[in-house]
Coordinates of C-alpha atoms and ligand atoms in Angstrom, one line a residue:
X207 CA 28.7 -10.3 -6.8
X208 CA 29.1 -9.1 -3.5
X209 CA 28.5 -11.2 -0.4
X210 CA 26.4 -9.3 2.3
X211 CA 26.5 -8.8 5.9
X212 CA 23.0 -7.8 7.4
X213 CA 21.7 -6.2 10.9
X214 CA 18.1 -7.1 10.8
X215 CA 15.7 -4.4 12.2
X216 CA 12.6 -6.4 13.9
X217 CA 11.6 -9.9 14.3
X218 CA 7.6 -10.0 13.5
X219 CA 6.0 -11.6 10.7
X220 CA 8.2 -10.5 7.8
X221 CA 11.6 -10.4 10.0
X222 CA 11.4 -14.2 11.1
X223 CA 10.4 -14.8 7.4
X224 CA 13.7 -13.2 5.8
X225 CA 15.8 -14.7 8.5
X226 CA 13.8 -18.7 7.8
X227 CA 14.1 -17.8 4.2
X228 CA 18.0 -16.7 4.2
X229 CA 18.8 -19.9 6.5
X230 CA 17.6 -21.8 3.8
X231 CA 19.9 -19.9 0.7
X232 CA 22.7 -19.9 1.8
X233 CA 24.2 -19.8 -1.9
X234 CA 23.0 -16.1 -1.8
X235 CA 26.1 -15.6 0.1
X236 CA 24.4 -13.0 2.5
X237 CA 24.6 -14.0 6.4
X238 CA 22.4 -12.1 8.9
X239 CA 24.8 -11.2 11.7
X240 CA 22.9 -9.2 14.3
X241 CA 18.9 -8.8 15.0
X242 CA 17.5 -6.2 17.1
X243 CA 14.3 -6.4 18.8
X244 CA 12.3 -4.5 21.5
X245 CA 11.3 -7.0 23.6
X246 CA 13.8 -9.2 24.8
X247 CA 11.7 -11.2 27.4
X248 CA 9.8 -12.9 23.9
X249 CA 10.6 -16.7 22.9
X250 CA 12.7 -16.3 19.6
X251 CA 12.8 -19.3 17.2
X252 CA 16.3 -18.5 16.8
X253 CA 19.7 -18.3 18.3
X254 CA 19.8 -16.1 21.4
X255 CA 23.2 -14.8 20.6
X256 CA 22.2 -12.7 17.4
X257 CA 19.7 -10.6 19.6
X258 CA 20.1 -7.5 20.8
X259 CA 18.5 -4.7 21.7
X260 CA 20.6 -2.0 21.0
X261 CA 20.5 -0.2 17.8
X262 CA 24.8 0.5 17.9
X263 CA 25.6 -2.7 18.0
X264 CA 24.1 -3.0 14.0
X265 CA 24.7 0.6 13.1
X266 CA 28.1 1.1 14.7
X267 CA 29.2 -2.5 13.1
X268 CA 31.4 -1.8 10.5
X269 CA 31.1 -5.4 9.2
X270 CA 27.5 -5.0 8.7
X271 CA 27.3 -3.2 5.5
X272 CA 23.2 -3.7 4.9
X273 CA 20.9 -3.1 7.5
X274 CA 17.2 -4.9 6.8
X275 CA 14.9 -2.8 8.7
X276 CA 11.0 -4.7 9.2
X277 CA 9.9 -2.9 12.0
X278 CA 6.6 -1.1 12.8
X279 CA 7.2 2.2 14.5
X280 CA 7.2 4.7 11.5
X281 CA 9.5 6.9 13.6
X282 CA 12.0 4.6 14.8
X283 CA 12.4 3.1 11.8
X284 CA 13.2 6.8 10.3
X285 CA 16.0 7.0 12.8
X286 CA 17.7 3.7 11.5
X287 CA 17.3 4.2 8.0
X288 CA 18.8 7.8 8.8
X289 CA 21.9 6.5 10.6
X290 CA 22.7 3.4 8.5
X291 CA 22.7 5.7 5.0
X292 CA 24.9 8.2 6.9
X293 CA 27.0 5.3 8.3
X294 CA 27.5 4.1 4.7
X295 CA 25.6 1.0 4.7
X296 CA 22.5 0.3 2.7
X297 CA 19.2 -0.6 3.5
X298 CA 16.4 -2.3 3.0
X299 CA 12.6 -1.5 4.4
X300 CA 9.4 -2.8 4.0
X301 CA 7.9 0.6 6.3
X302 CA 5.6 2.5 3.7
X303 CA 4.4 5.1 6.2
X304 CA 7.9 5.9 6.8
X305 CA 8.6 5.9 3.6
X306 CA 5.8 7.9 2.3
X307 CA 6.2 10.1 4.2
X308 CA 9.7 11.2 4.5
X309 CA 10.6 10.8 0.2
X310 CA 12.3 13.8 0.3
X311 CA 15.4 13.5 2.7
X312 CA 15.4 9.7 1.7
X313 CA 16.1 10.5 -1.6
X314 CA 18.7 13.6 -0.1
X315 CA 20.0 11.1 1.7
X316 CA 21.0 8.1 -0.6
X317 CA 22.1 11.4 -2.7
X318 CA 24.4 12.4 -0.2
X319 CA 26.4 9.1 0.7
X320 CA 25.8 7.4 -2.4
X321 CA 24.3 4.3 -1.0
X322 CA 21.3 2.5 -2.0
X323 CA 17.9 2.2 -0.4
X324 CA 15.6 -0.1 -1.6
X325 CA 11.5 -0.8 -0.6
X326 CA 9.7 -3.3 -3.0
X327 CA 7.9 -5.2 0.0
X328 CA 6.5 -1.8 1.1
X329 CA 4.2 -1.5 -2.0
X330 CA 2.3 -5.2 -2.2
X331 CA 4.1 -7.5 -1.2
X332 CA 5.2 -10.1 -3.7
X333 CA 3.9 -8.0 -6.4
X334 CA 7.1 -6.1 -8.3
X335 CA 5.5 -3.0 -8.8
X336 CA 8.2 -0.5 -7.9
X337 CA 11.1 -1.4 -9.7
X338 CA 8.4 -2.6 -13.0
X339 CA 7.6 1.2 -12.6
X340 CA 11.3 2.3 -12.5
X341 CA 12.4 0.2 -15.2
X342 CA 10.5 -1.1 -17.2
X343 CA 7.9 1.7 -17.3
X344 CA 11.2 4.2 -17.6
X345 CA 10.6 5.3 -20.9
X346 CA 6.3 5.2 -21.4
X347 CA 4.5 7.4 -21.1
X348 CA 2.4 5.9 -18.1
X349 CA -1.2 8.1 -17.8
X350 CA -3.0 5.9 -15.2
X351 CA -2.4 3.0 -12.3
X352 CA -5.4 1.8 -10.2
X353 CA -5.8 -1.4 -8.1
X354 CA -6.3 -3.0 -5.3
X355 CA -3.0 -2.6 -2.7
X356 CA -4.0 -3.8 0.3
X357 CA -4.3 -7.2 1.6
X358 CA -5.8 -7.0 5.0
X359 CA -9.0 -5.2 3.4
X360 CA -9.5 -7.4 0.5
X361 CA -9.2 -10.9 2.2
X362 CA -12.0 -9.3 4.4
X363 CA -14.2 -8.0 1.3
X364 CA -13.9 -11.2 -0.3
X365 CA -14.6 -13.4 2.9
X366 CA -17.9 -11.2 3.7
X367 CA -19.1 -10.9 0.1
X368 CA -18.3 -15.1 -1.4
X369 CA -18.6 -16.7 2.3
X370 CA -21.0 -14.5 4.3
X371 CA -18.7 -14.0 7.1
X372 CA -19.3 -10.9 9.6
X373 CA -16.9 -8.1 9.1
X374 CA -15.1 -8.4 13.2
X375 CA -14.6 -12.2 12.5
X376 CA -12.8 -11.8 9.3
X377 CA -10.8 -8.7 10.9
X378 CA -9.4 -10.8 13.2
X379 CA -8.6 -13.8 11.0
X380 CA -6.5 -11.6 8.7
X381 CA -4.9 -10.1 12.2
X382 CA -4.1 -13.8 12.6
X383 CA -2.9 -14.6 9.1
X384 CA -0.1 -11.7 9.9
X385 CA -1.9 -10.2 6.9
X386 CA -3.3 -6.6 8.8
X387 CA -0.7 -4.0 10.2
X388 CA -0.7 -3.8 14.4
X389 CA -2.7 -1.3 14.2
X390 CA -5.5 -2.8 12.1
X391 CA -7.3 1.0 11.9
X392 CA -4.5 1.5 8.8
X393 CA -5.9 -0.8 6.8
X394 CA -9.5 -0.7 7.0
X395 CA -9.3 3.4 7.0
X396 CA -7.2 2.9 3.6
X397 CA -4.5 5.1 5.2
X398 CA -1.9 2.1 4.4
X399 CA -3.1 1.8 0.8
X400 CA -2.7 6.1 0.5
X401 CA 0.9 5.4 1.9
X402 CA 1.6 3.0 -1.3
X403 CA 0.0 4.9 -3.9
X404 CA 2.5 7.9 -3.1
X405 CA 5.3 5.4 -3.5
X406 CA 3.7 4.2 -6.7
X407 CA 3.2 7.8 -7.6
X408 CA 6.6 8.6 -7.4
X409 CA 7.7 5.6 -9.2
X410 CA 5.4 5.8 -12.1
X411 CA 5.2 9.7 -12.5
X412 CA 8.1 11.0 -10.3
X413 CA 5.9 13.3 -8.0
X414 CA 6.1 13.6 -4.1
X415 CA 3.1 13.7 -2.8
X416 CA 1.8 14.3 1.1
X417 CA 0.0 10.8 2.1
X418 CA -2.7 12.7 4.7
X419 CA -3.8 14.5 1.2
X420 CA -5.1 12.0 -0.6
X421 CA -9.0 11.6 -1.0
X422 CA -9.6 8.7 1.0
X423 CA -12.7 6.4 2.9
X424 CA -11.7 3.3 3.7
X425 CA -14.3 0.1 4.0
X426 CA -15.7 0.9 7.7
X427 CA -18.8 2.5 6.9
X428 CA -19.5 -0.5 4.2
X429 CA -23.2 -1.8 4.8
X430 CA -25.5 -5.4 4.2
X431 CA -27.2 -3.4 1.9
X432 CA -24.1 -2.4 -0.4
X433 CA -23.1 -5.9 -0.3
X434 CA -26.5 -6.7 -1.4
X435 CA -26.3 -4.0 -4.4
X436 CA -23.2 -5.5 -5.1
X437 CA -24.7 -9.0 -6.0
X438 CA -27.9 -7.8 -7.4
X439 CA -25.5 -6.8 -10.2
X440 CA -23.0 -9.0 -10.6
X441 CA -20.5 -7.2 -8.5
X442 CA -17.4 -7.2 -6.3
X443 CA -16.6 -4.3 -3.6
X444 CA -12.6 -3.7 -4.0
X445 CA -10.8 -1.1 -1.9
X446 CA -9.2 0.7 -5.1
X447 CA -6.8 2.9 -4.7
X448 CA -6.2 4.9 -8.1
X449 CA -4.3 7.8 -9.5
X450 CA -4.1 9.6 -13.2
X451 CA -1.8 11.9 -14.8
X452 CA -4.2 14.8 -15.9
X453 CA -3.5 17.3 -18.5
X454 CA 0.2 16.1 -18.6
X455 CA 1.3 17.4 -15.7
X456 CA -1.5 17.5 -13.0
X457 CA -2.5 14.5 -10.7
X458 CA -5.6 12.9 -9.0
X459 CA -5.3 10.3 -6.9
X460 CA -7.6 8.3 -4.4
X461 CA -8.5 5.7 -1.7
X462 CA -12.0 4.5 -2.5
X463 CA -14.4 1.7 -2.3
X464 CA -15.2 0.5 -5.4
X465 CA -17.7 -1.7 -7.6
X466 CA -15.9 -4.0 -9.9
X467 CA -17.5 -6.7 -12.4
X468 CA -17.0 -9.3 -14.1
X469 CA -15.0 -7.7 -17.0
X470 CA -12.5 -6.4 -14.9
X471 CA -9.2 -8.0 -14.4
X472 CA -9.7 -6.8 -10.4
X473 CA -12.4 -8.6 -10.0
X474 CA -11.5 -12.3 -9.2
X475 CA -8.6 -10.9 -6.9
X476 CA -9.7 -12.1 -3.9
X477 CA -8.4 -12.6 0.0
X478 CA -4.6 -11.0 0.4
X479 CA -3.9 -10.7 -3.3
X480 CA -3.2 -7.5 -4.8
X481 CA -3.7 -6.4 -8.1
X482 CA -2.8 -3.5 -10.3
X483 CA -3.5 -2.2 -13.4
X484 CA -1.1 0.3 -15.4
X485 CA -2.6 2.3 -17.9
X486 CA 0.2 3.5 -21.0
X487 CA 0.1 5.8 -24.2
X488 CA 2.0 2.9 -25.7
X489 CA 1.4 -0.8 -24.0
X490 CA -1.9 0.0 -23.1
X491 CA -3.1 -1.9 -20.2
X492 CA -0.8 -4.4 -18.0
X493 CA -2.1 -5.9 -14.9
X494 CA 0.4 -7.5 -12.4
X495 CA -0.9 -9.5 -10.0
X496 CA 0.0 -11.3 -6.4
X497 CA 0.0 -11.7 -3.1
X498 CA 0.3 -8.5 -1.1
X499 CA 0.3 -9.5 2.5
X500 CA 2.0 -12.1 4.8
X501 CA 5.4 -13.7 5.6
X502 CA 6.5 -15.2 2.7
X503 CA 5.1 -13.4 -0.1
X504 CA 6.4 -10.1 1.8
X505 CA 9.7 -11.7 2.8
X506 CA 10.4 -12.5 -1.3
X507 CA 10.3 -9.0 -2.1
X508 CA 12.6 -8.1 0.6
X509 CA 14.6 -10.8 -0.5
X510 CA 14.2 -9.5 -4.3
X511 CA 16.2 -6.5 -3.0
X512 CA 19.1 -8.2 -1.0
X513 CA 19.7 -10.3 -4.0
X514 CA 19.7 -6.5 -5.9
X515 CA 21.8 -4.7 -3.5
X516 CA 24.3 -7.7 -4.4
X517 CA 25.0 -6.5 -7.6
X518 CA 24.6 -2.7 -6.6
X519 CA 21.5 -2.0 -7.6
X520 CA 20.0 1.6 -6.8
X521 CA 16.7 3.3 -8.0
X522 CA 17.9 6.4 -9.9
X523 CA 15.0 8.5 -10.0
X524 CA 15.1 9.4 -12.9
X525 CA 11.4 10.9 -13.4
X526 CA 12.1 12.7 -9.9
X527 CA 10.7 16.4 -10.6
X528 CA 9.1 18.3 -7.3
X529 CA 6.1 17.6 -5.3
X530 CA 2.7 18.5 -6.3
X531 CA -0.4 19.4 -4.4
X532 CA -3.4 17.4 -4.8
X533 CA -5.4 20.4 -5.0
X534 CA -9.3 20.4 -3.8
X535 CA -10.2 21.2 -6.9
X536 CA -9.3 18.1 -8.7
X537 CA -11.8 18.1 -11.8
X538 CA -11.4 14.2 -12.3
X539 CA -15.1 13.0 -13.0
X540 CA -16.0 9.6 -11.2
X541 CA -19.1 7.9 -11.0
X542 CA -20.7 7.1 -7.5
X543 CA -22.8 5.3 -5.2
X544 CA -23.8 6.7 -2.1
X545 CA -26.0 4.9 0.2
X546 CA -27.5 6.2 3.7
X547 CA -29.8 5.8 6.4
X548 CA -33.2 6.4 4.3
X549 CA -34.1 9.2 7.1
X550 CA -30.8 11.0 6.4
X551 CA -30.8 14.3 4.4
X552 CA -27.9 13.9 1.6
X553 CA -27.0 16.7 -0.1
X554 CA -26.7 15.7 -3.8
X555 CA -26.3 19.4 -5.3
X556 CA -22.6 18.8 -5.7
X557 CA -23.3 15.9 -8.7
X558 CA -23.0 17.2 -11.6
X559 CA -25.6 14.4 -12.9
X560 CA -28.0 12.1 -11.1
X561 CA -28.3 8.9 -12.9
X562 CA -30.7 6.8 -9.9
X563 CA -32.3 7.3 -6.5
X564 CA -33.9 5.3 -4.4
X565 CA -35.4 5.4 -0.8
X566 CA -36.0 2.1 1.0
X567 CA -38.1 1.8 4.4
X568 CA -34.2 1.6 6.3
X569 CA -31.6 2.7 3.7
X570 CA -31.6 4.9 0.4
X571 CA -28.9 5.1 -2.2
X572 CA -28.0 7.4 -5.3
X573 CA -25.8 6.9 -8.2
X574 CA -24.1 9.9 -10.2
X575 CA -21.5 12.0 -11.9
X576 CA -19.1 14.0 -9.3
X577 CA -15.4 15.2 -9.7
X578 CA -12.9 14.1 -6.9
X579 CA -12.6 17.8 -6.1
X580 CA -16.4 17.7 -5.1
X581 CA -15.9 14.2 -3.0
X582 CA -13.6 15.8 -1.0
X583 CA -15.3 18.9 -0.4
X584 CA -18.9 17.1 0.6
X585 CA -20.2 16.7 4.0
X586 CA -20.8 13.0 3.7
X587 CA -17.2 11.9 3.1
X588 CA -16.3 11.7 7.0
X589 CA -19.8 10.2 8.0
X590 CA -19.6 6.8 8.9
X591 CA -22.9 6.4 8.4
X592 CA -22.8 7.1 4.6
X593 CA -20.9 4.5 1.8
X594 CA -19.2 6.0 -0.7
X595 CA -18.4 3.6 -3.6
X596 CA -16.9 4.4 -7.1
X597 CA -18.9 2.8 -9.9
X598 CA -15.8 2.8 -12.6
Ligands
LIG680 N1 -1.3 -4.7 6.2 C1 -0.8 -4.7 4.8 C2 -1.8 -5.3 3.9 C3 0.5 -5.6 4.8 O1 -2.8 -5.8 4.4 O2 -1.7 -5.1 2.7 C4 1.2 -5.5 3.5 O3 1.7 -4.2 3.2

């Protein structure tokens, strides 16, 4: 086993975790020697001598040999990745955006100077869904994963829908729970959960996919009324994030609101679990299940990798083949809800079947057969007026 020095990248939520929990193993033989941070004015409930807050003095250190990067700022973060894995050193980093979008050279990279580069806490938290996928799932022949991968959005579904709490109150309690990213737009627009289904796309089917073109609506235009719905039939609104292998070699994939009952396995995940369900020729279903936000739970799977990287453990890629385009005309059929403001004028022409409409005094709704292609083309995706929500 090796032992490990680290240069830690960040001292938030997750960064303070990893250093409390690493204080505490020290039989793990790994010793964090330098931290940067930006903001060297802020009380630290550690040490002052391991801050700094210049990059070089982890990256040019050539007794640091893993740099644990837990920052925020997509681009910086690029930059350190970049210059450790070129420095030799390997790295750990919880930053999904960064990650999903920048596969390609990250993959070149590791490549190139034949170091590792390791992200379980990128994909929810304490769940281990990435290295399950490229491992364990190596040799099945995986055709589906849905779920729920974002923390921040379902600890405030389950708070509205089981404790009647208003939607601003519960946003800021899971801001205060370190659940919700900085900028808490990226969770409640589902753009974080389209930045982990790429990375579970590329783990479970090998595919690089552009994050910005995944179909997505994220739980902002929600309303009473589809709560309402929701109990009137016995069931739970879940930010789902889902994607299929179709035909073999084509893929579908999307950010959606859903409607999940009481047979599901999603639906008593509540507050900042996760949950996801992997769909194989041969297993059949598997659901893992955890929590996917917050310091502990996030700093265990970067602490699942450091304890990894000891024994020299990369992710080979082995399903890697080339990136695919989530075309527009994605023939996946789901089944919908829509509701609206009952003056509104919904054009409904692009379901392929109607199944029920209704038009109250304030708000109307419709339920039907659409593909994903059609979802995407429609006018009422981007209206926050309008809730879209799957019905399987
Ligand atoms: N903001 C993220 C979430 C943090 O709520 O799931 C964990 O990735």
């Amino acid at each position: 086993m090796k032992t490990l020095t680290i240069g830690l990248f960040g001292f938030g939520v997750v960064g303070e975790g990893i250093y409390r929990v690493l204080l505490e193993r020290p039989e793990l033989g790994t010793r964090i020697k330098r931290i940067c941070i930006r903001n060297p004015e802020k009380n630290r409930n550690a040490p002052k001598e391991l801050f700094t807050t210049l990059a070089g003095d982890i990256l040019d250190d050539p007794e640091i040999d893993l740099v644990v990067e837990l920052i925020d700022d997509a681009d910086a973060a690029l930059r350190i990745c970049r210059k450790a894995m070129q420095s030799g050193k390997v790295v750990v980093s919880a930053n999904k955006k960064m990650i999903a979008e920048n596969l390609t050279e990250l993959v070149a990279l590791q490549t190139k100077h034949n170091v590792s580069f390791l992200y379980e806490a990128a994909v929810c938290g304490s769940v281990p869904i990435i290295r399950n996928l490229e491992e364990y799932f190596d040799n099945d022949w995986l055709h589906s994963i849905s779920g729920i991968v974002n923390g921040s959005t379902n600890y405030i579904l389950t708070q509205m829908s089981l404790n009647g709490h208003a939607y601003d109150e519960v946003l800021t309690k899971a801001q205060e729970l370190g659940f919700a990213e900085s900028d808490p737009s990226l969770d409640v627009e589902g753009i974080d959960a389209t930045y982990k289904l790429c990375l579970i796309l590329f783990h479970a089917f090998g595919v690089i996919v552009d994050p910005h073109s995944i179909l997505r609506k994220g739980i902002t235009s929600l309303h009473p009324f589809d709560m309402q719905y929701a109990h009137e039939k016995g069931k739970r609104i879940k930010l789902i994030a889902r994607t299929n292998r179709v035909n073999g070699t084509q893929y579908s994939a999307a950010v959606l609101p859903g409607f999940v009952g009481h047979s599901s396995k999603l639906f008593d995940v509540n507050n900042e679990y996760n949950g996801l369900l992997i769909g194989s020729s041969l297993a059949d279903e598997q659901f893992l299940s955890g929590k996917g936000a917050g310091r502990y739970p996030t700093a265990s799977a970067v602490l699942s990798d450091i304890s990894a990287l000891r024994y020299g453990y990369k992710y080979e890629y082995r399903k890697h083949s080339i990136g695919v385009d989530l075309s527009s005309h994605d023939k996946t059929t789901v089944e919908l809800y829509l509701s609206y403001p009952a003056r509104k004028k919904i054009d409904d022409s692009v379901f392929s079947q109607i199944h029920e409409s209704y038009r109250g005094t304030d708000r109307g709704y419709l339920t039907g057969s659409i593909t994903i292609g059609h979802i995407r083309e429609s006018d009422w995706l981007k209206d926050n007026t309008v809730s879209v929500i799957t019905l399987n």
